[in-house]
N, C-alpha and C. Protein backbone atom coordinates (compact mmCIF):
# COMPACT_ATOMS: atom_id res chain seq x y z
N MET A 1 -9.69 -4.86 10.79
CA MET A 1 -9.40 -4.28 10.42
C MET A 1 -9.63 -3.83 9.11
N ALA A 2 -10.04 -2.74 8.88
CA ALA A 2 -9.94 -2.64 6.84
C ALA A 2 -8.87 -2.71 6.07
N SER A 3 -9.50 -2.95 4.89
CA SER A 3 -8.90 -3.39 3.95
C SER A 3 -7.26 -1.81 3.15
N TYR A 4 -8.54 -1.22 3.71
CA TYR A 4 -7.62 0.21 3.15
C TYR A 4 -6.39 0.34 4.10
N TYR A 5 -5.51 -0.70 4.93
CA TYR A 5 -4.77 -0.52 5.57
C TYR A 5 -3.46 -0.93 5.22
N PHE A 6 -3.63 -2.18 3.97
CA PHE A 6 -3.20 -2.96 3.38
C PHE A 6 -3.44 -3.41 2.13
N PRO A 7 -3.93 -2.44 1.69
CA PRO A 7 -4.61 -2.75 -0.06
C PRO A 7 -3.49 -3.48 -1.01
N TYR A 8 -4.74 -3.91 -2.34
CA TYR A 8 -4.22 -4.77 -3.15
C TYR A 8 -4.19 -3.94 -3.97
N VAL A 9 -3.21 -3.80 -5.23
CA VAL A 9 -3.04 -3.08 -6.31
C VAL A 9 -3.23 -3.16 -7.49
N LYS A 10 -4.97 -3.05 -7.45
CA LYS A 10 -5.83 -3.80 -8.41
C LYS A 10 -4.93 -4.42 -10.45
N GLY A 11 -5.11 -5.60 -10.39
CA GLY A 11 -4.53 -5.83 -11.78
C GLY A 11 -3.25 -6.82 -11.23
N SER A 12 -3.24 -7.24 -9.98
CA SER A 12 -1.54 -7.73 -10.31
C SER A 12 -1.85 -8.52 -10.06
N MET A 13 -2.82 -9.52 -9.77
CA MET A 13 -2.98 -11.31 -10.27
C MET A 13 -2.47 -11.87 -10.70
N GLU A 14 -1.25 -12.70 -10.42
CA GLU A 14 -0.78 -13.51 -12.46
C GLU A 14 -0.58 -14.37 -11.66
N ASN A 15 -0.76 -15.52 -12.51
CA ASN A 15 -0.18 -16.71 -12.52
C ASN A 15 1.91 -16.63 -13.18
N VAL A 16 2.50 -17.77 -12.50
CA VAL A 16 3.10 -17.17 -13.23
C VAL A 16 4.30 -18.38 -13.18
N ASP A 17 5.24 -18.92 -13.77
CA ASP A 17 6.12 -20.19 -14.37
C ASP A 17 7.16 -19.40 -14.00
N LEU A 18 8.14 -19.30 -12.32
CA LEU A 18 8.58 -19.44 -12.13
C LEU A 18 9.71 -20.46 -11.81
N ASP A 19 9.98 -22.17 -11.93
CA ASP A 19 10.48 -22.25 -12.33
C ASP A 19 11.24 -22.75 -13.88
N LYS A 20 10.85 -22.44 -14.88
CA LYS A 20 10.59 -22.28 -15.77
C LYS A 20 10.68 -23.89 -16.60
N ASP A 21 9.77 -24.75 -16.02
CA ASP A 21 9.59 -25.90 -16.59
C ASP A 21 7.64 -25.99 -16.78
N GLY A 22 7.47 -24.90 -18.38
CA GLY A 22 5.45 -24.67 -18.64
C GLY A 22 4.30 -25.15 -17.49
N VAL A 23 4.34 -25.39 -16.30
CA VAL A 23 3.54 -25.35 -16.09
C VAL A 23 3.76 -23.26 -14.73
N LYS A 24 2.74 -23.20 -14.95
CA LYS A 24 2.50 -21.91 -14.05
C LYS A 24 1.74 -22.45 -12.50
N GLU A 25 2.75 -22.40 -12.06
CA GLU A 25 2.78 -22.73 -10.72
C GLU A 25 2.55 -21.98 -9.33
N THR A 26 2.81 -20.45 -10.06
CA THR A 26 3.21 -19.68 -9.08
C THR A 26 2.09 -18.04 -8.59
N LEU A 27 1.09 -17.88 -7.58
CA LEU A 27 -0.10 -17.02 -7.73
C LEU A 27 0.89 -15.94 -7.15
N THR A 28 0.85 -15.13 -7.94
CA THR A 28 2.38 -13.68 -7.15
C THR A 28 0.32 -12.45 -7.49
N LEU A 29 1.00 -11.82 -5.79
CA LEU A 29 -0.28 -10.86 -5.95
C LEU A 29 0.46 -9.88 -5.56
N LYS A 30 0.48 -8.11 -5.51
CA LYS A 30 0.85 -7.18 -4.64
C LYS A 30 -0.32 -6.41 -3.88
N PHE A 31 0.65 -5.90 -2.66
CA PHE A 31 -0.27 -5.07 -1.68
C PHE A 31 -0.08 -3.56 -1.79
N GLN A 32 -0.01 -3.00 -1.03
CA GLN A 32 0.81 -2.01 -0.57
C GLN A 32 0.48 -1.38 1.06
N ASN A 33 1.99 -1.37 2.12
CA ASN A 33 1.66 -1.22 3.11
C ASN A 33 1.48 0.69 3.21
N ARG A 34 0.15 0.46 4.13
CA ARG A 34 -0.25 1.86 4.38
C ARG A 34 -0.71 1.63 5.73
N VAL A 35 0.00 0.24 6.38
CA VAL A 35 -0.12 0.14 7.85
C VAL A 35 0.79 1.89 8.88
N GLY A 36 2.45 1.49 8.20
CA GLY A 36 3.59 2.82 8.71
C GLY A 36 4.25 2.25 8.39
N SER A 37 5.32 2.34 9.28
CA SER A 37 7.03 2.03 8.93
C SER A 37 7.78 1.21 10.40
N GLY A 38 8.34 0.15 9.86
CA GLY A 38 8.79 -0.35 11.08
C GLY A 38 9.29 -1.61 11.10
N SER A 39 9.02 -2.38 12.11
CA SER A 39 9.55 -3.83 11.74
C SER A 39 8.55 -4.68 13.38
N ALA A 40 9.07 -5.66 13.50
CA ALA A 40 7.59 -6.23 13.64
C ALA A 40 7.97 -8.16 13.53
N SER A 41 7.44 -9.09 14.77
CA SER A 41 6.91 -10.19 14.18
C SER A 41 5.91 -9.94 13.60
N VAL A 42 5.15 -11.20 13.09
CA VAL A 42 3.86 -10.93 12.57
C VAL A 42 3.91 -12.25 11.95
N ASP A 43 2.67 -13.02 12.27
CA ASP A 43 1.76 -14.08 11.63
C ASP A 43 1.17 -14.13 10.33
N ILE A 44 1.63 -14.17 9.20
CA ILE A 44 0.59 -14.43 7.80
C ILE A 44 0.08 -15.47 7.95
N GLU A 45 -2.18 -15.39 7.59
CA GLU A 45 -2.08 -16.31 6.63
C GLU A 45 -2.82 -16.62 5.09
N VAL A 46 -2.51 -17.45 4.28
CA VAL A 46 -2.33 -16.86 3.13
C VAL A 46 -3.62 -18.14 2.81
N TYR A 47 -5.22 -17.68 1.91
CA TYR A 47 -6.43 -18.37 1.70
C TYR A 47 -6.54 -18.23 0.09
N VAL A 48 -6.58 -19.58 -0.20
CA VAL A 48 -7.13 -18.85 -1.63
C VAL A 48 -8.45 -19.77 -2.66
N ASP A 49 -9.24 -19.22 -3.19
CA ASP A 49 -10.22 -20.10 -3.10
C ASP A 49 -10.04 -20.77 -1.60
N GLY A 50 -10.66 -20.27 -0.11
CA GLY A 50 -10.81 -21.10 0.68
C GLY A 50 -9.97 -22.35 1.29
N VAL A 51 -9.06 -22.47 0.17
CA VAL A 51 -8.30 -23.11 0.97
C VAL A 51 -6.56 -22.60 1.20
N ASN A 52 -6.47 -23.23 2.04
CA ASN A 52 -5.03 -22.66 2.84
C ASN A 52 -3.64 -22.67 2.54
N TYR A 53 -2.89 -21.83 1.94
CA TYR A 53 -1.13 -22.00 0.84
C TYR A 53 -0.64 -21.29 2.64
N THR A 54 -1.12 -21.12 2.97
CA THR A 54 0.27 -20.80 4.16
C THR A 54 1.76 -20.78 3.99
N ASP A 55 1.51 -22.51 4.04
CA ASP A 55 2.63 -23.56 3.71
C ASP A 55 3.76 -23.31 3.04
N LYS A 56 2.86 -22.69 2.50
CA LYS A 56 3.54 -22.51 0.02
C LYS A 56 3.14 -21.05 -0.22
N ALA A 57 3.38 -19.87 0.78
CA ALA A 57 3.78 -18.61 0.45
C ALA A 57 4.88 -17.74 0.95
N SER A 58 4.61 -17.34 0.54
CA SER A 58 6.17 -16.41 0.51
C SER A 58 5.96 -15.00 0.40
N ILE A 59 7.02 -13.87 0.94
CA ILE A 59 6.65 -12.47 0.55
C ILE A 59 7.44 -11.92 0.14
N LYS A 60 7.46 -11.41 -0.20
CA LYS A 60 8.18 -10.11 -1.11
C LYS A 60 8.59 -8.67 -0.72
N ILE A 61 9.16 -7.87 -0.01
CA ILE A 61 8.47 -6.15 0.59
C ILE A 61 10.31 -5.60 -0.27
N ALA A 62 9.34 -4.78 -0.73
CA ALA A 62 10.13 -3.76 -1.05
C ALA A 62 11.71 -5.05 -2.44
N ASP A 63 12.24 -4.37 -2.33
CA ASP A 63 13.11 -5.27 -3.04
C ASP A 63 14.46 -5.95 -2.22
N GLU A 64 13.46 -6.09 -1.22
CA GLU A 64 14.46 -7.81 -0.68
C GLU A 64 13.83 -8.76 -1.40
N ALA A 65 14.72 -9.67 -0.99
CA ALA A 65 14.72 -11.49 -1.45
C ALA A 65 13.32 -11.53 -0.79
N ALA A 66 12.74 -12.38 -1.58
CA ALA A 66 11.76 -13.07 -1.49
C ALA A 66 11.80 -14.44 -0.66
N ARG A 67 10.87 -14.19 0.87
CA ARG A 67 11.54 -15.00 1.95
C ARG A 67 9.44 -15.95 2.23
N PRO A 68 10.03 -17.36 2.73
CA PRO A 68 8.94 -18.08 3.12
C PRO A 68 8.51 -17.92 4.41
N VAL A 69 7.14 -17.67 4.08
CA VAL A 69 6.30 -17.17 5.30
C VAL A 69 6.52 -18.10 6.22
N LYS A 70 6.54 -18.04 7.72
CA LYS A 70 7.29 -18.68 9.20
C LYS A 70 6.04 -17.67 9.30
N PRO A 71 5.64 -18.73 11.03
CA PRO A 71 5.07 -18.10 11.98
C PRO A 71 6.82 -16.95 12.97
N GLY A 72 5.56 -15.75 13.25
CA GLY A 72 6.46 -15.16 14.20
C GLY A 72 7.66 -14.46 13.31
N MET A 73 7.53 -14.39 11.76
CA MET A 73 8.73 -13.43 10.88
C MET A 73 8.37 -12.34 11.36
N TYR A 74 10.06 -12.01 11.50
CA TYR A 74 9.89 -10.84 12.05
C TYR A 74 9.89 -10.03 10.33
N VAL A 75 9.19 -8.79 10.05
CA VAL A 75 9.64 -8.08 8.56
C VAL A 75 10.12 -6.38 9.05
N THR A 76 10.65 -5.73 8.35
CA THR A 76 10.99 -4.28 8.47
C THR A 76 10.12 -4.12 7.02
N SER A 77 9.26 -3.26 6.81
CA SER A 77 8.70 -2.62 6.59
C SER A 77 8.65 -0.39 6.01
N TYR A 78 8.49 -0.28 5.22
CA TYR A 78 8.28 1.52 5.68
C TYR A 78 7.13 1.48 4.54
N TYR A 79 5.82 2.59 4.75
CA TYR A 79 4.87 3.00 4.54
C TYR A 79 5.44 3.26 3.24
N GLY A 80 4.01 2.73 2.10
CA GLY A 80 4.24 2.66 0.69
C GLY A 80 5.12 1.27 0.35
N ASP A 81 5.65 0.61 0.82
CA ASP A 81 5.89 -0.18 0.48
C ASP A 81 5.41 -1.24 -0.20
N GLU A 82 5.19 -1.87 -1.71
CA GLU A 82 4.97 -2.85 -2.06
C GLU A 82 5.25 -4.18 -1.56
N VAL A 83 4.28 -5.16 -1.33
CA VAL A 83 4.32 -6.24 -0.64
C VAL A 83 3.99 -7.26 -1.47
N GLN A 84 4.75 -8.29 -1.76
CA GLN A 84 4.14 -9.66 -3.35
C GLN A 84 4.36 -10.43 -2.51
N VAL A 85 3.28 -11.05 -2.54
CA VAL A 85 2.59 -12.50 -2.63
C VAL A 85 2.75 -13.30 -2.65
N MET A 86 3.52 -14.37 -2.74
CA MET A 86 3.89 -15.92 -3.83
C MET A 86 2.91 -16.72 -2.96
N VAL A 87 1.81 -17.85 -3.58
CA VAL A 87 1.73 -18.48 -3.07
C VAL A 87 2.36 -19.84 -4.37
N ASN A 88 2.29 -20.93 -4.39
CA ASN A 88 3.33 -21.98 -5.17
C ASN A 88 2.49 -23.31 -4.73
N HIS A 89 1.65 -23.17 -5.77
CA HIS A 89 0.22 -23.65 -5.52
C HIS A 89 0.25 -25.24 -6.53
N GLY A 90 1.51 -25.40 -7.54
CA GLY A 90 1.96 -26.50 -7.73
C GLY A 90 1.35 -26.84 -9.04
N GLY A 91 0.69 -25.93 -9.28
CA GLY A 91 -0.20 -25.89 -10.88
C GLY A 91 -1.69 -25.86 -10.73
N LYS A 92 -2.18 -25.90 -9.94
CA LYS A 92 -3.45 -26.39 -9.39
C LYS A 92 -4.04 -25.39 -9.23
N ILE A 93 -4.09 -24.27 -9.11
CA ILE A 93 -4.62 -22.56 -9.97
C ILE A 93 -4.52 -22.51 -11.30
N GLY A 94 -5.86 -22.87 -11.87
CA GLY A 94 -6.34 -21.77 -13.13
C GLY A 94 -6.32 -20.92 -13.28
N ALA A 95 -6.31 -20.63 -14.82
CA ALA A 95 -6.46 -19.00 -14.88
C ALA A 95 -8.15 -18.77 -14.66
N GLY A 96 -8.33 -18.03 -14.75
CA GLY A 96 -9.39 -17.65 -14.16
C GLY A 96 -9.72 -16.44 -12.91
N LYS A 97 -11.25 -16.36 -11.99
CA LYS A 97 -11.04 -15.34 -11.04
C LYS A 97 -10.72 -16.34 -9.65
N HIS A 98 -10.26 -15.09 -9.14
CA HIS A 98 -10.06 -16.29 -7.89
C HIS A 98 -9.91 -15.04 -6.23
N GLN A 99 -10.29 -16.13 -5.48
CA GLN A 99 -10.34 -15.03 -4.06
C GLN A 99 -9.17 -15.48 -2.78
N VAL A 100 -8.33 -14.03 -2.73
CA VAL A 100 -7.74 -14.10 -2.17
C VAL A 100 -7.81 -13.93 -0.19
N ASN A 101 -7.67 -14.57 0.69
CA ASN A 101 -8.05 -13.70 1.63
C ASN A 101 -6.07 -14.17 2.60
N LEU A 102 -6.02 -12.62 3.13
CA LEU A 102 -5.10 -12.51 3.47
C LEU A 102 -5.05 -11.92 5.51
N LYS A 103 -4.15 -12.69 6.22
CA LYS A 103 -4.56 -11.75 7.45
C LYS A 103 -2.84 -11.95 7.73
N LEU A 104 -2.62 -10.95 8.50
CA LEU A 104 -1.30 -10.04 9.05
C LEU A 104 -1.85 -9.77 10.04
N ARG A 105 -1.59 -10.74 11.37
CA ARG A 105 -1.84 -9.94 12.80
C ARG A 105 -0.27 -10.02 13.82
N VAL A 106 0.14 -8.95 13.57
CA VAL A 106 0.88 -8.10 14.95
C VAL A 106 0.04 -8.35 16.55
N ASP A 107 1.41 -8.43 17.35
CA ASP A 107 0.93 -8.33 19.02
C ASP A 107 -0.37 -7.03 18.87
N TRP A 108 -0.41 -5.96 18.69
CA TRP A 108 -1.54 -5.94 18.95
C TRP A 108 -2.47 -5.11 17.67
N GLU A 109 -2.58 -5.69 17.18
CA GLU A 109 -3.90 -5.53 15.65
C GLU A 109 -3.64 -6.54 14.72
N THR A 110 -4.97 -6.94 13.81
CA THR A 110 -5.15 -8.38 12.92
C THR A 110 -5.57 -6.62 11.73
N TYR A 111 -4.61 -7.11 10.30
CA TYR A 111 -5.00 -6.80 9.34
C TYR A 111 -6.06 -8.04 8.53
N GLU A 112 -6.70 -7.17 7.22
CA GLU A 112 -7.66 -8.99 6.81
C GLU A 112 -8.17 -8.17 5.59
N THR A 113 -7.76 -8.64 4.97
CA THR A 113 -7.70 -8.20 3.68
C THR A 113 -8.40 -9.11 2.52
N THR A 114 -9.54 -9.62 1.89
CA THR A 114 -9.94 -10.31 0.32
C THR A 114 -9.98 -9.65 0.02
N VAL A 115 -9.18 -10.44 -1.25
CA VAL A 115 -9.34 -10.04 -2.75
C VAL A 115 -9.92 -10.98 -3.78
N GLU A 116 -10.38 -10.46 -4.70
CA GLU A 116 -11.19 -11.39 -6.28
C GLU A 116 -11.07 -10.40 -7.06
N ASP A 117 -10.12 -11.38 -7.84
CA ASP A 117 -10.03 -10.98 -9.21
C ASP A 117 -8.90 -11.43 -10.41
N GLU A 118 -8.99 -11.57 -11.19
CA GLU A 118 -8.65 -12.43 -12.01
C GLU A 118 -7.58 -12.66 -12.89
N THR A 119 -7.07 -13.78 -12.64
CA THR A 119 -5.40 -13.99 -13.34
C THR A 119 -5.03 -13.68 -14.54
N LYS A 120 -3.99 -12.97 -14.11
CA LYS A 120 -3.68 -12.22 -16.57
C LYS A 120 -3.19 -13.73 -17.13
């Protein structure tokens, strides 16, 4: 399915130091829900520069607390919600241009988007 259903918020890719230890260990980027409103069990896969980081990824939907990505995770989102994807890479992803591939699967559909941007 085309990426316009789950578009990337241009310029939102950032490498941050969430644990305040001096190492930027988390890549964050934002998307917007253009699929619709509702709840579903979803499977999410996250790849950065071709490396599978799904087991090190979390998502934050609108004002909810961030949650680790798990197979079949139950999510609720409303049309227009901002969805932040966070990848804890342990300092392995440096500054510069990166490609992120995100796949979201629900029973009836798969949404996939590939983003290429430069970290702030």
